[in-house]
XYZ file of C-alpha atoms in Angstrom:
367
model
C 121.203 45.881 167.188
C 124.233 48.113 166.616
C 126.712 48.669 169.437
C 125.771 52.333 169.960
C 122.142 51.303 170.411
C 123.147 48.721 173.008
C 125.076 51.351 174.937
C 122.111 53.742 174.729
C 119.829 51.046 176.100
C 122.226 50.265 178.944
C 122.455 53.950 179.822
C 118.666 54.219 179.926
C 118.351 51.121 182.118
C 121.067 52.438 184.465
C 119.239 55.771 184.739
C 115.955 54.082 185.594
C 117.543 51.829 188.210
C 119.555 54.632 189.809
C 116.428 56.797 190.077
C 114.538 54.152 192.067
C 114.416 54.650 195.807
C 113.393 51.050 196.582
C 115.903 48.217 196.479
C 114.944 45.738 193.764
C 114.339 42.164 194.959
C 115.508 40.139 191.982
C 115.885 36.417 191.451
C 119.529 35.386 190.795
C 120.401 36.375 187.223
C 121.569 32.857 186.341
C 118.470 31.022 187.619
C 114.922 31.549 188.799
C 112.767 29.420 191.034
C 110.067 27.108 189.728
C 107.482 29.272 191.459
C 108.397 32.027 189.023
C 109.280 30.024 185.907
C 106.236 27.742 186.040
C 103.498 29.848 187.591
C 101.267 30.400 184.546
C 99.952 28.765 181.404
C 102.181 30.902 179.218
C 105.336 30.270 181.241
C 104.866 26.482 181.220
C 104.433 26.529 177.462
C 107.635 28.563 177.109
C 109.499 26.074 179.290
C 108.214 23.268 177.055
C 109.759 25.086 174.080
C 112.977 24.972 176.090
C 112.612 21.188 176.291
C 112.453 21.017 172.488
C 115.565 23.197 172.340
C 117.405 20.827 174.697
C 116.091 17.861 172.711
C 117.679 19.314 169.565
C 121.101 19.966 171.119
C 124.149 18.717 169.237
C 124.708 15.829 171.646
C 121.141 14.597 171.151
C 118.871 14.930 168.123
C 120.810 17.858 166.740
C 122.882 15.183 165.039
C 125.197 13.246 167.339
C 122.816 10.398 168.194
C 122.504 9.729 164.445
C 126.231 10.095 163.856
C 127.134 7.853 166.792
C 124.852 5.064 165.594
C 126.580 5.109 162.212
C 130.072 5.173 163.710
C 129.322 2.424 166.201
C 127.416 0.075 163.876
C 128.786 0.934 160.434
C 131.702 -1.495 160.369
C 132.868 -1.918 156.789
C 130.551 0.886 155.671
C 132.174 4.114 156.879
C 135.589 5.341 158.013
C 136.216 8.099 160.524
C 138.786 10.538 159.134
C 138.389 13.371 161.630
C 140.689 14.604 164.371
C 138.145 14.705 167.220
C 139.040 12.086 169.817
C 135.514 11.375 171.091
C 133.989 10.229 167.791
C 137.163 8.335 166.907
C 136.889 6.295 170.118
C 133.246 5.532 169.305
C 134.206 4.419 165.797
C 137.022 2.220 167.107
C 134.720 0.844 169.856
C 137.477 1.639 172.338
C 136.164 4.392 174.602
C 137.716 5.925 177.687
C 135.569 7.071 180.603
C 136.671 10.614 179.788
C 134.983 10.545 176.357
C 133.478 14.010 175.883
C 130.783 12.866 173.492
C 129.440 10.265 175.906
C 129.540 12.840 178.705
C 127.646 15.431 176.648
C 125.002 12.901 175.628
C 124.400 11.953 179.269
C 124.304 15.522 180.603
C 122.176 16.982 177.813
C 119.770 14.043 177.975
C 119.079 14.462 181.683
C 118.845 18.227 181.261
C 116.078 17.690 178.694
C 114.398 15.080 180.901
C 114.400 17.438 183.860
C 112.732 20.192 181.841
C 110.036 17.700 180.825
C 109.601 16.641 184.456
C 109.172 20.265 185.503
C 106.538 20.820 182.811
C 104.639 17.722 183.925
C 104.738 18.873 187.549
C 103.245 22.229 186.534
C 100.324 20.884 184.472
C 97.679 22.179 186.935
C 98.385 25.783 185.862
C 98.040 25.014 182.149
C 94.766 25.949 180.481
C 92.530 22.899 180.534
C 92.003 23.020 176.775
C 95.761 22.609 176.186
C 96.672 20.389 179.132
C 96.539 17.059 177.276
C 98.720 18.362 174.474
C 101.336 19.802 176.812
C 101.460 16.580 178.818
C 101.711 14.515 175.649
C 104.564 16.562 174.222
C 106.565 16.417 177.459
C 106.098 12.653 177.766
C 106.996 12.140 174.105
C 110.264 14.046 174.486
C 111.120 12.282 177.746
C 110.447 8.862 176.234
C 112.592 9.524 173.166
C 115.522 10.654 175.292
C 115.231 7.689 177.655
C 115.132 5.359 174.656
C 118.462 6.722 173.424
C 119.983 6.654 176.917
C 118.898 3.054 177.440
C 120.315 1.918 174.115
C 123.597 3.787 174.470
C 124.349 3.155 178.138
C 122.451 -0.064 178.854
C 122.894 -3.584 177.594
C 120.918 -4.810 174.595
C 117.340 -5.953 175.259
C 117.284 -9.769 175.272
C 114.237 -11.591 174.031
C 112.658 -14.080 176.437
C 114.602 -12.964 179.529
C 113.768 -10.791 182.517
C 116.225 -8.112 181.300
C 117.556 -7.237 184.729
C 120.811 -5.953 183.253
C 121.468 -2.331 184.305
C 120.453 0.546 182.042
C 120.154 4.149 183.297
C 118.508 5.924 186.250
C 114.821 6.634 185.715
C 114.032 10.084 187.074
C 110.420 11.110 186.611
C 110.196 13.858 189.228
C 111.647 17.327 188.800
C 115.107 18.004 190.186
C 114.982 21.399 191.868
C 117.994 21.301 194.212
C 121.376 19.618 194.196
C 120.126 17.149 196.792
C 117.206 15.966 194.651
C 117.893 12.706 192.819
C 121.573 12.924 193.766
C 121.947 9.266 194.716
C 119.659 7.496 192.258
C 120.642 4.011 191.122
C 120.527 2.581 187.629
C 117.245 0.972 186.684
C 117.081 -2.250 184.718
C 116.656 -2.439 180.963
C 113.151 -3.871 181.493
C 112.166 -1.007 183.785
C 113.441 1.590 181.328
C 111.539 0.067 178.422
C 108.384 -0.103 180.541
C 108.668 3.639 181.324
C 109.378 4.521 177.688
C 106.376 2.543 176.445
C 104.137 4.016 179.142
C 105.138 7.578 178.189
C 104.705 6.996 174.460
C 101.386 5.197 174.850
C 100.018 8.068 176.915
C 101.493 10.616 174.509
C 99.778 8.965 171.542
C 96.429 9.148 173.313
C 96.918 12.752 174.482
C 98.369 14.396 171.369
C 96.425 15.702 168.374
C 97.039 14.360 164.880
C 98.172 17.790 163.702
C 100.463 19.819 165.948
C 102.428 21.975 163.508
C 106.139 21.021 163.779
C 105.789 19.722 167.334
C 105.172 16.149 168.446
C 101.807 14.698 167.463
C 100.027 11.368 167.902
C 101.636 9.970 164.752
C 105.108 10.730 166.062
C 104.347 8.960 169.340
C 103.036 5.877 167.497
C 106.055 5.862 165.173
C 108.602 5.924 167.987
C 106.487 3.363 169.844
C 106.814 1.048 166.833
C 110.586 1.540 166.932
C 110.705 0.721 170.646
C 108.565 -2.407 170.304
C 110.718 -3.609 167.416
C 113.816 -3.194 169.600
C 112.058 -5.459 172.149
C 111.199 -8.125 169.543
C 107.521 -7.394 170.217
C 106.590 -7.732 166.572
C 102.807 -7.633 166.972
C 102.805 -4.297 168.792
C 105.535 -2.867 166.535
C 103.497 -3.868 163.473
C 100.260 -2.416 164.814
C 101.843 0.887 165.860
C 103.448 1.286 162.429
C 100.138 0.421 160.771
C 98.353 3.128 162.772
C 100.755 5.710 161.374
C 100.437 4.471 157.801
C 96.658 4.084 157.985
C 96.185 7.610 159.332
C 96.790 8.956 155.832
C 98.566 11.962 157.317
C 101.896 11.174 155.649
C 103.010 10.198 152.151
C 106.208 8.765 150.711
C 108.117 11.223 148.565
C 108.154 10.297 144.878
C 111.816 11.231 144.416
C 114.701 10.235 146.689
C 116.284 13.619 146.083
C 113.350 15.292 147.862
C 113.624 13.317 151.121
C 116.713 14.724 152.848
C 118.464 18.089 153.310
C 115.208 20.025 153.131
C 114.527 23.402 154.711
C 110.962 22.391 155.558
C 109.378 19.136 156.678
C 108.378 16.876 153.803
C 105.146 14.866 153.547
C 107.219 11.844 154.574
C 108.510 13.369 157.814
C 106.556 12.239 160.865
C 108.727 14.248 163.243
C 111.826 16.309 162.489
C 114.220 18.700 164.199
C 113.703 22.227 162.885
C 116.775 24.172 161.795
C 117.291 27.625 160.369
C 120.176 30.074 159.910
C 118.997 31.792 163.102
C 118.547 28.751 165.345
C 119.269 25.058 165.492
C 122.063 22.525 165.176
C 122.830 20.110 162.366
C 125.965 18.311 163.498
C 125.361 15.426 161.118
C 125.959 17.972 158.356
C 129.170 18.916 160.138
C 130.569 15.398 160.064
C 129.180 13.921 156.826
C 129.302 16.937 154.508
C 132.393 18.612 153.149
C 133.488 22.231 153.361
C 131.463 23.129 150.264
C 128.297 22.449 152.268
C 129.480 23.753 155.647
C 130.868 20.447 156.921
C 134.213 18.950 157.891
C 134.117 15.750 155.836
C 135.066 13.605 158.818
C 133.125 10.529 157.670
C 134.014 8.721 154.462
C 131.775 6.126 152.821
C 133.470 2.804 152.056
C 133.567 1.580 148.473
C 132.175 -1.762 149.670
C 129.065 -0.013 150.988
C 128.495 1.924 147.774
C 128.861 -1.299 145.777
C 125.873 -2.757 147.655
C 123.562 -0.531 145.598
C 122.328 -1.861 142.298
C 123.256 0.533 139.456
C 119.532 1.098 138.914
C 118.902 1.939 142.576
C 117.860 5.589 142.749
C 119.285 5.876 146.276
C 122.746 6.057 144.732
C 121.981 9.718 144.028
C 122.955 10.480 147.627
C 126.585 9.390 147.217
C 129.280 11.233 145.325
C 133.059 11.178 144.999
C 135.264 14.030 146.125
C 139.062 13.728 145.971
C 138.672 9.990 145.301
C 136.603 9.486 148.476
C 132.929 8.532 148.545
C 130.756 10.963 150.458
C 127.151 10.936 151.643
C 125.123 13.869 150.335
C 122.007 13.323 152.435
C 122.934 16.176 154.754
C 124.415 18.741 152.371
C 122.323 21.539 153.819
C 123.796 23.218 156.856
C 120.397 24.526 157.932
C 118.332 21.565 156.775
C 115.846 19.848 159.081
C 116.833 16.519 160.631
C 114.256 13.761 160.333
C 113.842 11.847 163.593
C 111.342 9.376 162.099
C 109.901 9.015 158.592
C 107.025 7.134 156.994
C 109.444 4.906 155.061
C 110.557 3.380 158.364
C 106.968 2.534 159.240
C 106.527 0.596 155.987
C 109.743 -1.305 156.651
C 108.820 -2.038 160.266
C 105.334 -3.248 159.370
C 106.674 -5.416 156.557
C 109.352 -7.011 158.757
C 106.880 -7.727 161.546
C 104.313 -9.172 159.139
C 107.026 -11.407 157.675
C 108.157 -12.668 161.086
C 104.585 -13.270 162.272
C 103.236 -14.665 159.032
C 100.579 -11.943 158.916
C 99.531 -9.316 156.411
C 98.215 -6.429 158.508
C 97.836 -3.445 156.184
C 99.646 -5.198 153.357
C 101.670 -8.309 152.645
C 105.420 -8.030 153.284
C 106.086 -8.280 149.545
C 103.709 -5.390 148.851
C-alpha cells in the first residue's frame, strides 16, 4: 500500500471514531485476553498458526538449532569465521551466561511452548472433526521444542541410569499472567524425555497421514525415532523409523542436488520449515552461504572434512571453493525450505538399530 493510501485510511478511521458517541471498550493494543483470542474454532486455529511461526523463528527451527549443532559438534570439520560473539562462543565451547544466542533459544522456545499450551487448553471450542488434528499438531510442536531444550540445556541422557540430572522446566499449562509458572524448577532429563515421548506418541495417533505442510503422523513418528535413538532405546527407534518408511508416503530423491535448497518440500521431506520471500527465516543460509546467495559466509568447511568424501561420492556436489575456502552449498537459497527431518534419516536410524540389535526389521543393515 502506498503512503498516500495509508494516510487516507487513517483519516477515514479517525473520522469514524470521532463520529461515535459511545466510548469504545478496547482490549490493550499490545495484548488481548485468552477469552478473546481463544473463544472460537477459527481463533484457536489461527493461534496454532502462530505456534508454527514461533517454531520457525531464527533461534529455533528457522536455522539456529541446526547451526548450533554444527558449531558445537563439528570439531575438525568447520571453522567459525564470523564476527558475532554468540556463535563464536558456541564454536569455542566457552560460553558466558550473557550469550545472546542461548538466551534467544530459551525465550523463543518457551514462547512457542506457551502458545501450544494455550491451544491445548482451548480444545473444547474447536470443531470436533478437527480437534484431534489440532491437539496432535500442538503436542508435536511442543515435543520438538522440549527435545531441543533438553539437549541444549540438560546433561546428556545416560544409558542404564535413572537420569536424575537436571534438564529444563516442564510447563504444560498455559501461562496467562506474570505470576503463572514464575517459580518453576528444572525437571530431570528422564522426566523431560518422558513428556516428549508422551506428546509425540499421542501426536502420531491423533494426526492424519496427509496434513499439507503441517505436522502429520509421519513427522511425529520420525521425531519419535530420533528421540528414542538419543535414549539408546534401539527397538523403539527402529520400529518408529520403520513405520515412516513402510507408510510409502515418502521417497528418497534420486539426485543429491534435488534434496536441499528447494522452494517446495521434496518427496524426501517428512517435515520442513516453509520459507518464502514474503515470510520465513533461513538463518542457516545466512551463516553457511556467501554473499552471492544472500549469506555472510561465517562458516568455513575444513579441508579434512571434505577429504572424507570418496571422489566418487555424489555428496561432494554440495561443497565448493570460494577464495580458497571450502563452502557448503546445501543452503544456497535464501528462501529455501529447511528440512527438520527427512526419509534418509529414517533409513539410517533403522539400519543402525537393526545392526545393534542383530535384527532385520524392514531390511538388513547392509541393505
